[in-house]
PDB file of C-alpha atoms in Angstrom:
ATOM      1  CA  UNK H   1      -9.744  34.515 -76.331  1.00 50.00           C
ATOM      2  CA  UNK H   2      -6.633  33.905 -73.560  1.00 50.00           C
ATOM      3  CA  UNK H   3      -5.608  36.299 -70.982  1.00 52.00           C
ATOM      4  CA  UNK H   4      -1.310  37.069 -71.293  1.00 57.00           C
ATOM      5  CA  UNK H   5      -0.990  34.716 -68.623  1.00 71.00           C
ATOM      6  CA  UNK H   6      -2.809  31.430 -70.242  1.00 81.00           C
ATOM      7  CA  UNK H   7      -0.900  31.954 -72.965  1.00 83.00           C
ATOM      8  CA  UNK H   8       1.898  32.137 -72.082  1.00 86.00           C
ATOM      9  CA  UNK H   9       1.775  29.349 -69.576  1.00 87.00           C
ATOM     10  CA  UNK H  10       0.129  26.924 -73.150  1.00 91.00           C
ATOM     11  CA  UNK H  11       3.156  28.149 -74.480  1.00 90.00           C
ATOM     12  CA  UNK H  12       6.129  26.718 -72.020  1.00 89.00           C
ATOM     13  CA  UNK H  13       3.744  23.889 -72.071  1.00 89.00           C
ATOM     14  CA  UNK H  14       3.566  22.891 -75.447  1.00 91.00           C
ATOM     15  CA  UNK H  15       6.978  23.896 -76.092  1.00 89.00           C
ATOM     16  CA  UNK H  16       8.737  21.707 -73.694  1.00 89.00           C
ATOM     17  CA  UNK H  17       6.378  18.725 -74.737  1.00 90.00           C
ATOM     18  CA  UNK H  18       7.087  19.889 -79.167  1.00 91.00           C
ATOM     19  CA  UNK H  19       9.938  21.999 -79.613  1.00 87.00           C
ATOM     20  CA  UNK H  20      11.290  19.808 -81.843  1.00 89.00           C
ATOM     21  CA  UNK H  21       7.825  18.217 -83.865  1.00 90.00           C
ATOM     22  CA  UNK H  22       6.369  22.039 -85.012  1.00 91.00           C
ATOM     23  CA  UNK H  23       7.622  25.018 -85.303  1.00 92.00           C
ATOM     24  CA  UNK H  24       7.898  27.591 -82.207  1.00 92.00           C
ATOM     25  CA  UNK H  25       5.058  30.235 -84.644  1.00 94.00           C
ATOM     26  CA  UNK H  26       2.662  27.980 -84.678  1.00 95.00           C
ATOM     27  CA  UNK H  27       3.005  26.518 -80.897  1.00 94.00           C
ATOM     28  CA  UNK H  28       1.978  30.423 -80.247  1.00 94.00           C
ATOM     29  CA  UNK H  29      -1.160  30.535 -83.250  1.00 95.00           C
ATOM     30  CA  UNK H  30      -2.130  27.004 -81.415  1.00 95.00           C
ATOM     31  CA  UNK H  31      -1.369  28.832 -78.008  1.00 94.00           C
ATOM     32  CA  UNK H  32      -3.802  32.197 -79.047  1.00 94.00           C
ATOM     33  CA  UNK H  33      -6.894  29.776 -80.654  1.00 95.00           C
ATOM     34  CA  UNK H  34      -6.585  26.757 -78.768  1.00 94.00           C
ATOM     35  CA  UNK H  35      -7.538  25.608 -74.677  1.00 94.00           C
ATOM     36  CA  UNK H  36      -6.720  23.046 -72.547  1.00 95.00           C
ATOM     37  CA  UNK H  37      -8.693  21.239 -69.923  1.00 96.00           C
ATOM     38  CA  UNK H  38      -7.866  18.616 -67.655  1.00 97.00           C
ATOM     39  CA  UNK H  39      -9.807  15.486 -67.405  1.00 98.00           C
ATOM     40  CA  UNK H  40      -9.811  13.345 -64.735  1.00 98.00           C
ATOM     41  CA  UNK H  41      -9.901   8.846 -65.089  1.00 98.00           C
ATOM     42  CA  UNK H  42     -13.583   7.599 -66.674  1.00 97.00           C
ATOM     43  CA  UNK H  43     -14.522  11.570 -67.597  1.00 98.00           C
ATOM     44  CA  UNK H  44     -16.450  12.091 -71.044  1.00 96.00           C
ATOM     45  CA  UNK H  45     -14.274  13.806 -73.181  1.00 95.00           C
ATOM     46  CA  UNK H  46     -16.696  13.270 -76.299  1.00 92.00           C
ATOM     47  CA  UNK H  47     -19.996  11.719 -76.856  1.00 92.00           C
ATOM     48  CA  UNK H  48     -21.214   9.690 -79.717  1.00 90.00           C
ATOM     49  CA  UNK H  49     -23.549  12.625 -81.428  1.00 89.00           C
ATOM     50  CA  UNK H  50     -21.666  15.502 -80.391  1.00 90.00           C
ATOM     51  CA  UNK H  51     -20.209  18.179 -82.764  1.00 88.00           C
ATOM     52  CA  UNK H  52     -16.811  18.112 -83.744  1.00 85.00           C
ATOM     53  CA  UNK H  53     -15.440  21.660 -83.682  1.00 87.00           C
ATOM     54  CA  UNK H  54     -11.724  21.349 -81.678  1.00 88.00           C
ATOM     55  CA  UNK H  55      -8.842  18.415 -82.447  1.00 88.00           C
ATOM     56  CA  UNK H  56      -8.127  16.968 -79.137  1.00 91.00           C
ATOM     57  CA  UNK H  57      -4.371  16.579 -78.990  1.00 93.00           C
ATOM     58  CA  UNK H  58      -3.332  14.958 -76.133  1.00 95.00           C
ATOM     59  CA  UNK H  59      -0.387  17.018 -73.696  1.00 95.00           C
ATOM     60  CA  UNK H  60      -0.811  14.032 -70.639  1.00 95.00           C
ATOM     61  CA  UNK H  61      -2.702  10.553 -70.128  1.00 97.00           C
ATOM     62  CA  UNK H  62      -4.623   8.608 -72.160  1.00 97.00           C
ATOM     63  CA  UNK H  63      -7.397   8.575 -73.730  1.00 96.00           C
ATOM     64  CA  UNK H  64      -9.634   5.885 -74.409  1.00 96.00           C
ATOM     65  CA  UNK H  65     -11.809   5.691 -78.453  1.00 94.00           C
ATOM     66  CA  UNK H  66     -14.907   3.940 -79.224  1.00 94.00           C
ATOM     67  CA  UNK H  67     -17.951   3.016 -81.343  1.00 91.00           C
ATOM     68  CA  UNK H  68     -21.023   0.514 -80.738  1.00 86.00           C
ATOM     69  CA  UNK H  69     -21.315  -1.850 -82.731  1.00 84.00           C
ATOM     70  CA  UNK H  70     -24.073  -3.350 -84.317  1.00 83.00           C
ATOM     71  CA  UNK H  71     -25.406  -4.757 -80.429  1.00 87.00           C
ATOM     72  CA  UNK H  72     -25.142  -1.386 -79.203  1.00 81.00           C
ATOM     73  CA  UNK H  73     -22.082  -1.979 -76.591  1.00 86.00           C
ATOM     74  CA  UNK H  74     -18.980  -0.548 -76.497  1.00 88.00           C
ATOM     75  CA  UNK H  75     -16.121  -1.450 -79.178  1.00 93.00           C
ATOM     76  CA  UNK H  76     -13.018  -0.133 -78.541  1.00 94.00           C
ATOM     77  CA  UNK H  77     -11.474   1.801 -81.484  1.00 92.00           C
ATOM     78  CA  UNK H  78      -7.912   2.804 -79.938  1.00 92.00           C
ATOM     79  CA  UNK H  79      -5.647   4.516 -77.346  1.00 95.00           C
ATOM     80  CA  UNK H  80      -4.305   7.964 -77.823  1.00 93.00           C
ATOM     81  CA  UNK H  81      -1.596   9.148 -75.529  1.00 93.00           C
ATOM     82  CA  UNK H  82       0.794  11.687 -75.666  1.00 92.00           C
ATOM     83  CA  UNK H  83       1.152  13.642 -78.811  1.00 87.00           C
ATOM     84  CA  UNK H  84      -1.874  11.986 -80.224  1.00 86.00           C
ATOM     85  CA  UNK H  85      -5.380  13.305 -81.520  1.00 84.00           C
ATOM     86  CA  UNK H  86      -7.606  12.013 -82.903  1.00 76.00           C
ATOM     87  CA  UNK H  87      -8.229  10.209 -86.139  1.00 66.00           C
ATOM     88  CA  UNK H  88     -11.501  10.495 -86.241  1.00 61.00           C
ATOM     89  CA  UNK H  89     -11.721  14.095 -85.873  1.00 62.00           C
ATOM     90  CA  UNK H  90      -8.558  14.340 -88.582  1.00 58.00           C
ATOM     91  CA  UNK H  91     -10.734  12.285 -90.945  1.00 58.00           C
ATOM     92  CA  UNK H  92     -13.616  15.869 -91.194  1.00 57.00           C
ATOM     93  CA  UNK H  93     -10.963  18.663 -90.105  1.00 55.00           C
ATOM     94  CA  UNK H  94     -11.359  21.034 -92.457  1.00 59.00           C
ATOM     95  CA  UNK H  95     -15.729  21.600 -91.288  1.00 64.00           C
ATOM     96  CA  UNK H  96     -17.552  20.835 -88.314  1.00 65.00           C
ATOM     97  CA  UNK H  97     -19.319  17.667 -88.174  1.00 76.00           C
ATOM     98  CA  UNK H  98     -20.484  15.024 -85.860  1.00 82.00           C
ATOM     99  CA  UNK H  99     -18.569  13.059 -84.092  1.00 84.00           C
ATOM    100  CA  UNK H 100     -19.430   8.513 -84.625  1.00 85.00           C
ATOM    101  CA  UNK H 101     -16.998   7.891 -81.990  1.00 89.00           C
ATOM    102  CA  UNK H 102     -17.188   8.516 -77.870  1.00 92.00           C
ATOM    103  CA  UNK H 103     -13.426   9.056 -75.589  1.00 94.00           C
ATOM    104  CA  UNK H 104     -13.395   8.637 -72.512  1.00 96.00           C
ATOM    105  CA  UNK H 105     -10.289   9.887 -69.898  1.00 97.00           C
ATOM    106  CA  UNK H 106      -8.517   6.291 -69.228  1.00 96.00           C
ATOM    107  CA  UNK H 107      -6.530   8.456 -66.798  1.00 97.00           C
ATOM    108  CA  UNK H 108      -5.968  11.757 -65.683  1.00 98.00           C
ATOM    109  CA  UNK H 109      -5.513  13.846 -69.117  1.00 97.00           C
ATOM    110  CA  UNK H 110      -4.688  17.058 -70.428  1.00 96.00           C
ATOM    111  CA  UNK H 111      -6.086  17.619 -73.690  1.00 96.00           C
ATOM    112  CA  UNK H 112      -5.806  21.570 -76.289  1.00 95.00           C
ATOM    113  CA  UNK H 113      -8.717  21.283 -78.172  1.00 94.00           C
ATOM    114  CA  UNK H 114      -7.811  23.120 -81.353  1.00 93.00           C
ATOM    115  CA  UNK H 115     -10.467  24.498 -84.026  1.00 91.00           C
ATOM    116  CA  UNK H 116     -10.713  22.539 -86.623  1.00 86.00           C
ATOM    117  CA  UNK H 117     -11.108  25.251 -88.893  1.00 86.00           C
ATOM    118  CA  UNK H 118      -7.544  26.380 -88.501  1.00 90.00           C
ATOM    119  CA  UNK H 119      -6.191  22.614 -89.630  1.00 85.00           C
ATOM    120  CA  UNK H 120      -5.738  23.544 -92.976  1.00 83.00           C
ATOM    121  CA  UNK H 121      -4.982  27.242 -92.460  1.00 90.00           C
ATOM    122  CA  UNK H 122      -2.194  25.592 -90.631  1.00 92.00           C
ATOM    123  CA  UNK H 123      -0.853  22.380 -93.302  1.00 88.00           C
ATOM    124  CA  UNK H 124      -0.745  24.712 -95.643  1.00 91.00           C
ATOM    125  CA  UNK H 125       1.125  27.933 -93.921  1.00 94.00           C
ATOM    126  CA  UNK H 126       3.677  25.748 -91.755  1.00 92.00           C
ATOM    127  CA  UNK H 127       5.718  22.705 -92.420  1.00 85.00           C
ATOM    128  CA  UNK H 128       5.359  20.737 -89.289  1.00 78.00           C
TER     129      UNK H 128
END
């Protein structure tokens, strides 16, 4: 469980960025169960085959999401920026599963990772 200081800083950060998108109690829950991580440019955030237990929500920076083509080369799917989450993760967000994409930090980035098992609960509990 995050420390009070970490949770308070998280809430302040999320309120600053998402106060018009998400309700305050939801932001508080996101901070109580989520984990904010920073990534340097070029750092792998998620690799093909990783078990998806958390949904990423980009707080800053840019993330490149790719998959492999039939020849084993990288095929760009899309970029994620502030406020974006990975559509590939959302498609399986009610239970952990293996990733079929690779995500690399295109610039220095900050991401909060939210447990996938909370998504369905929050969709029912909160309007935002």
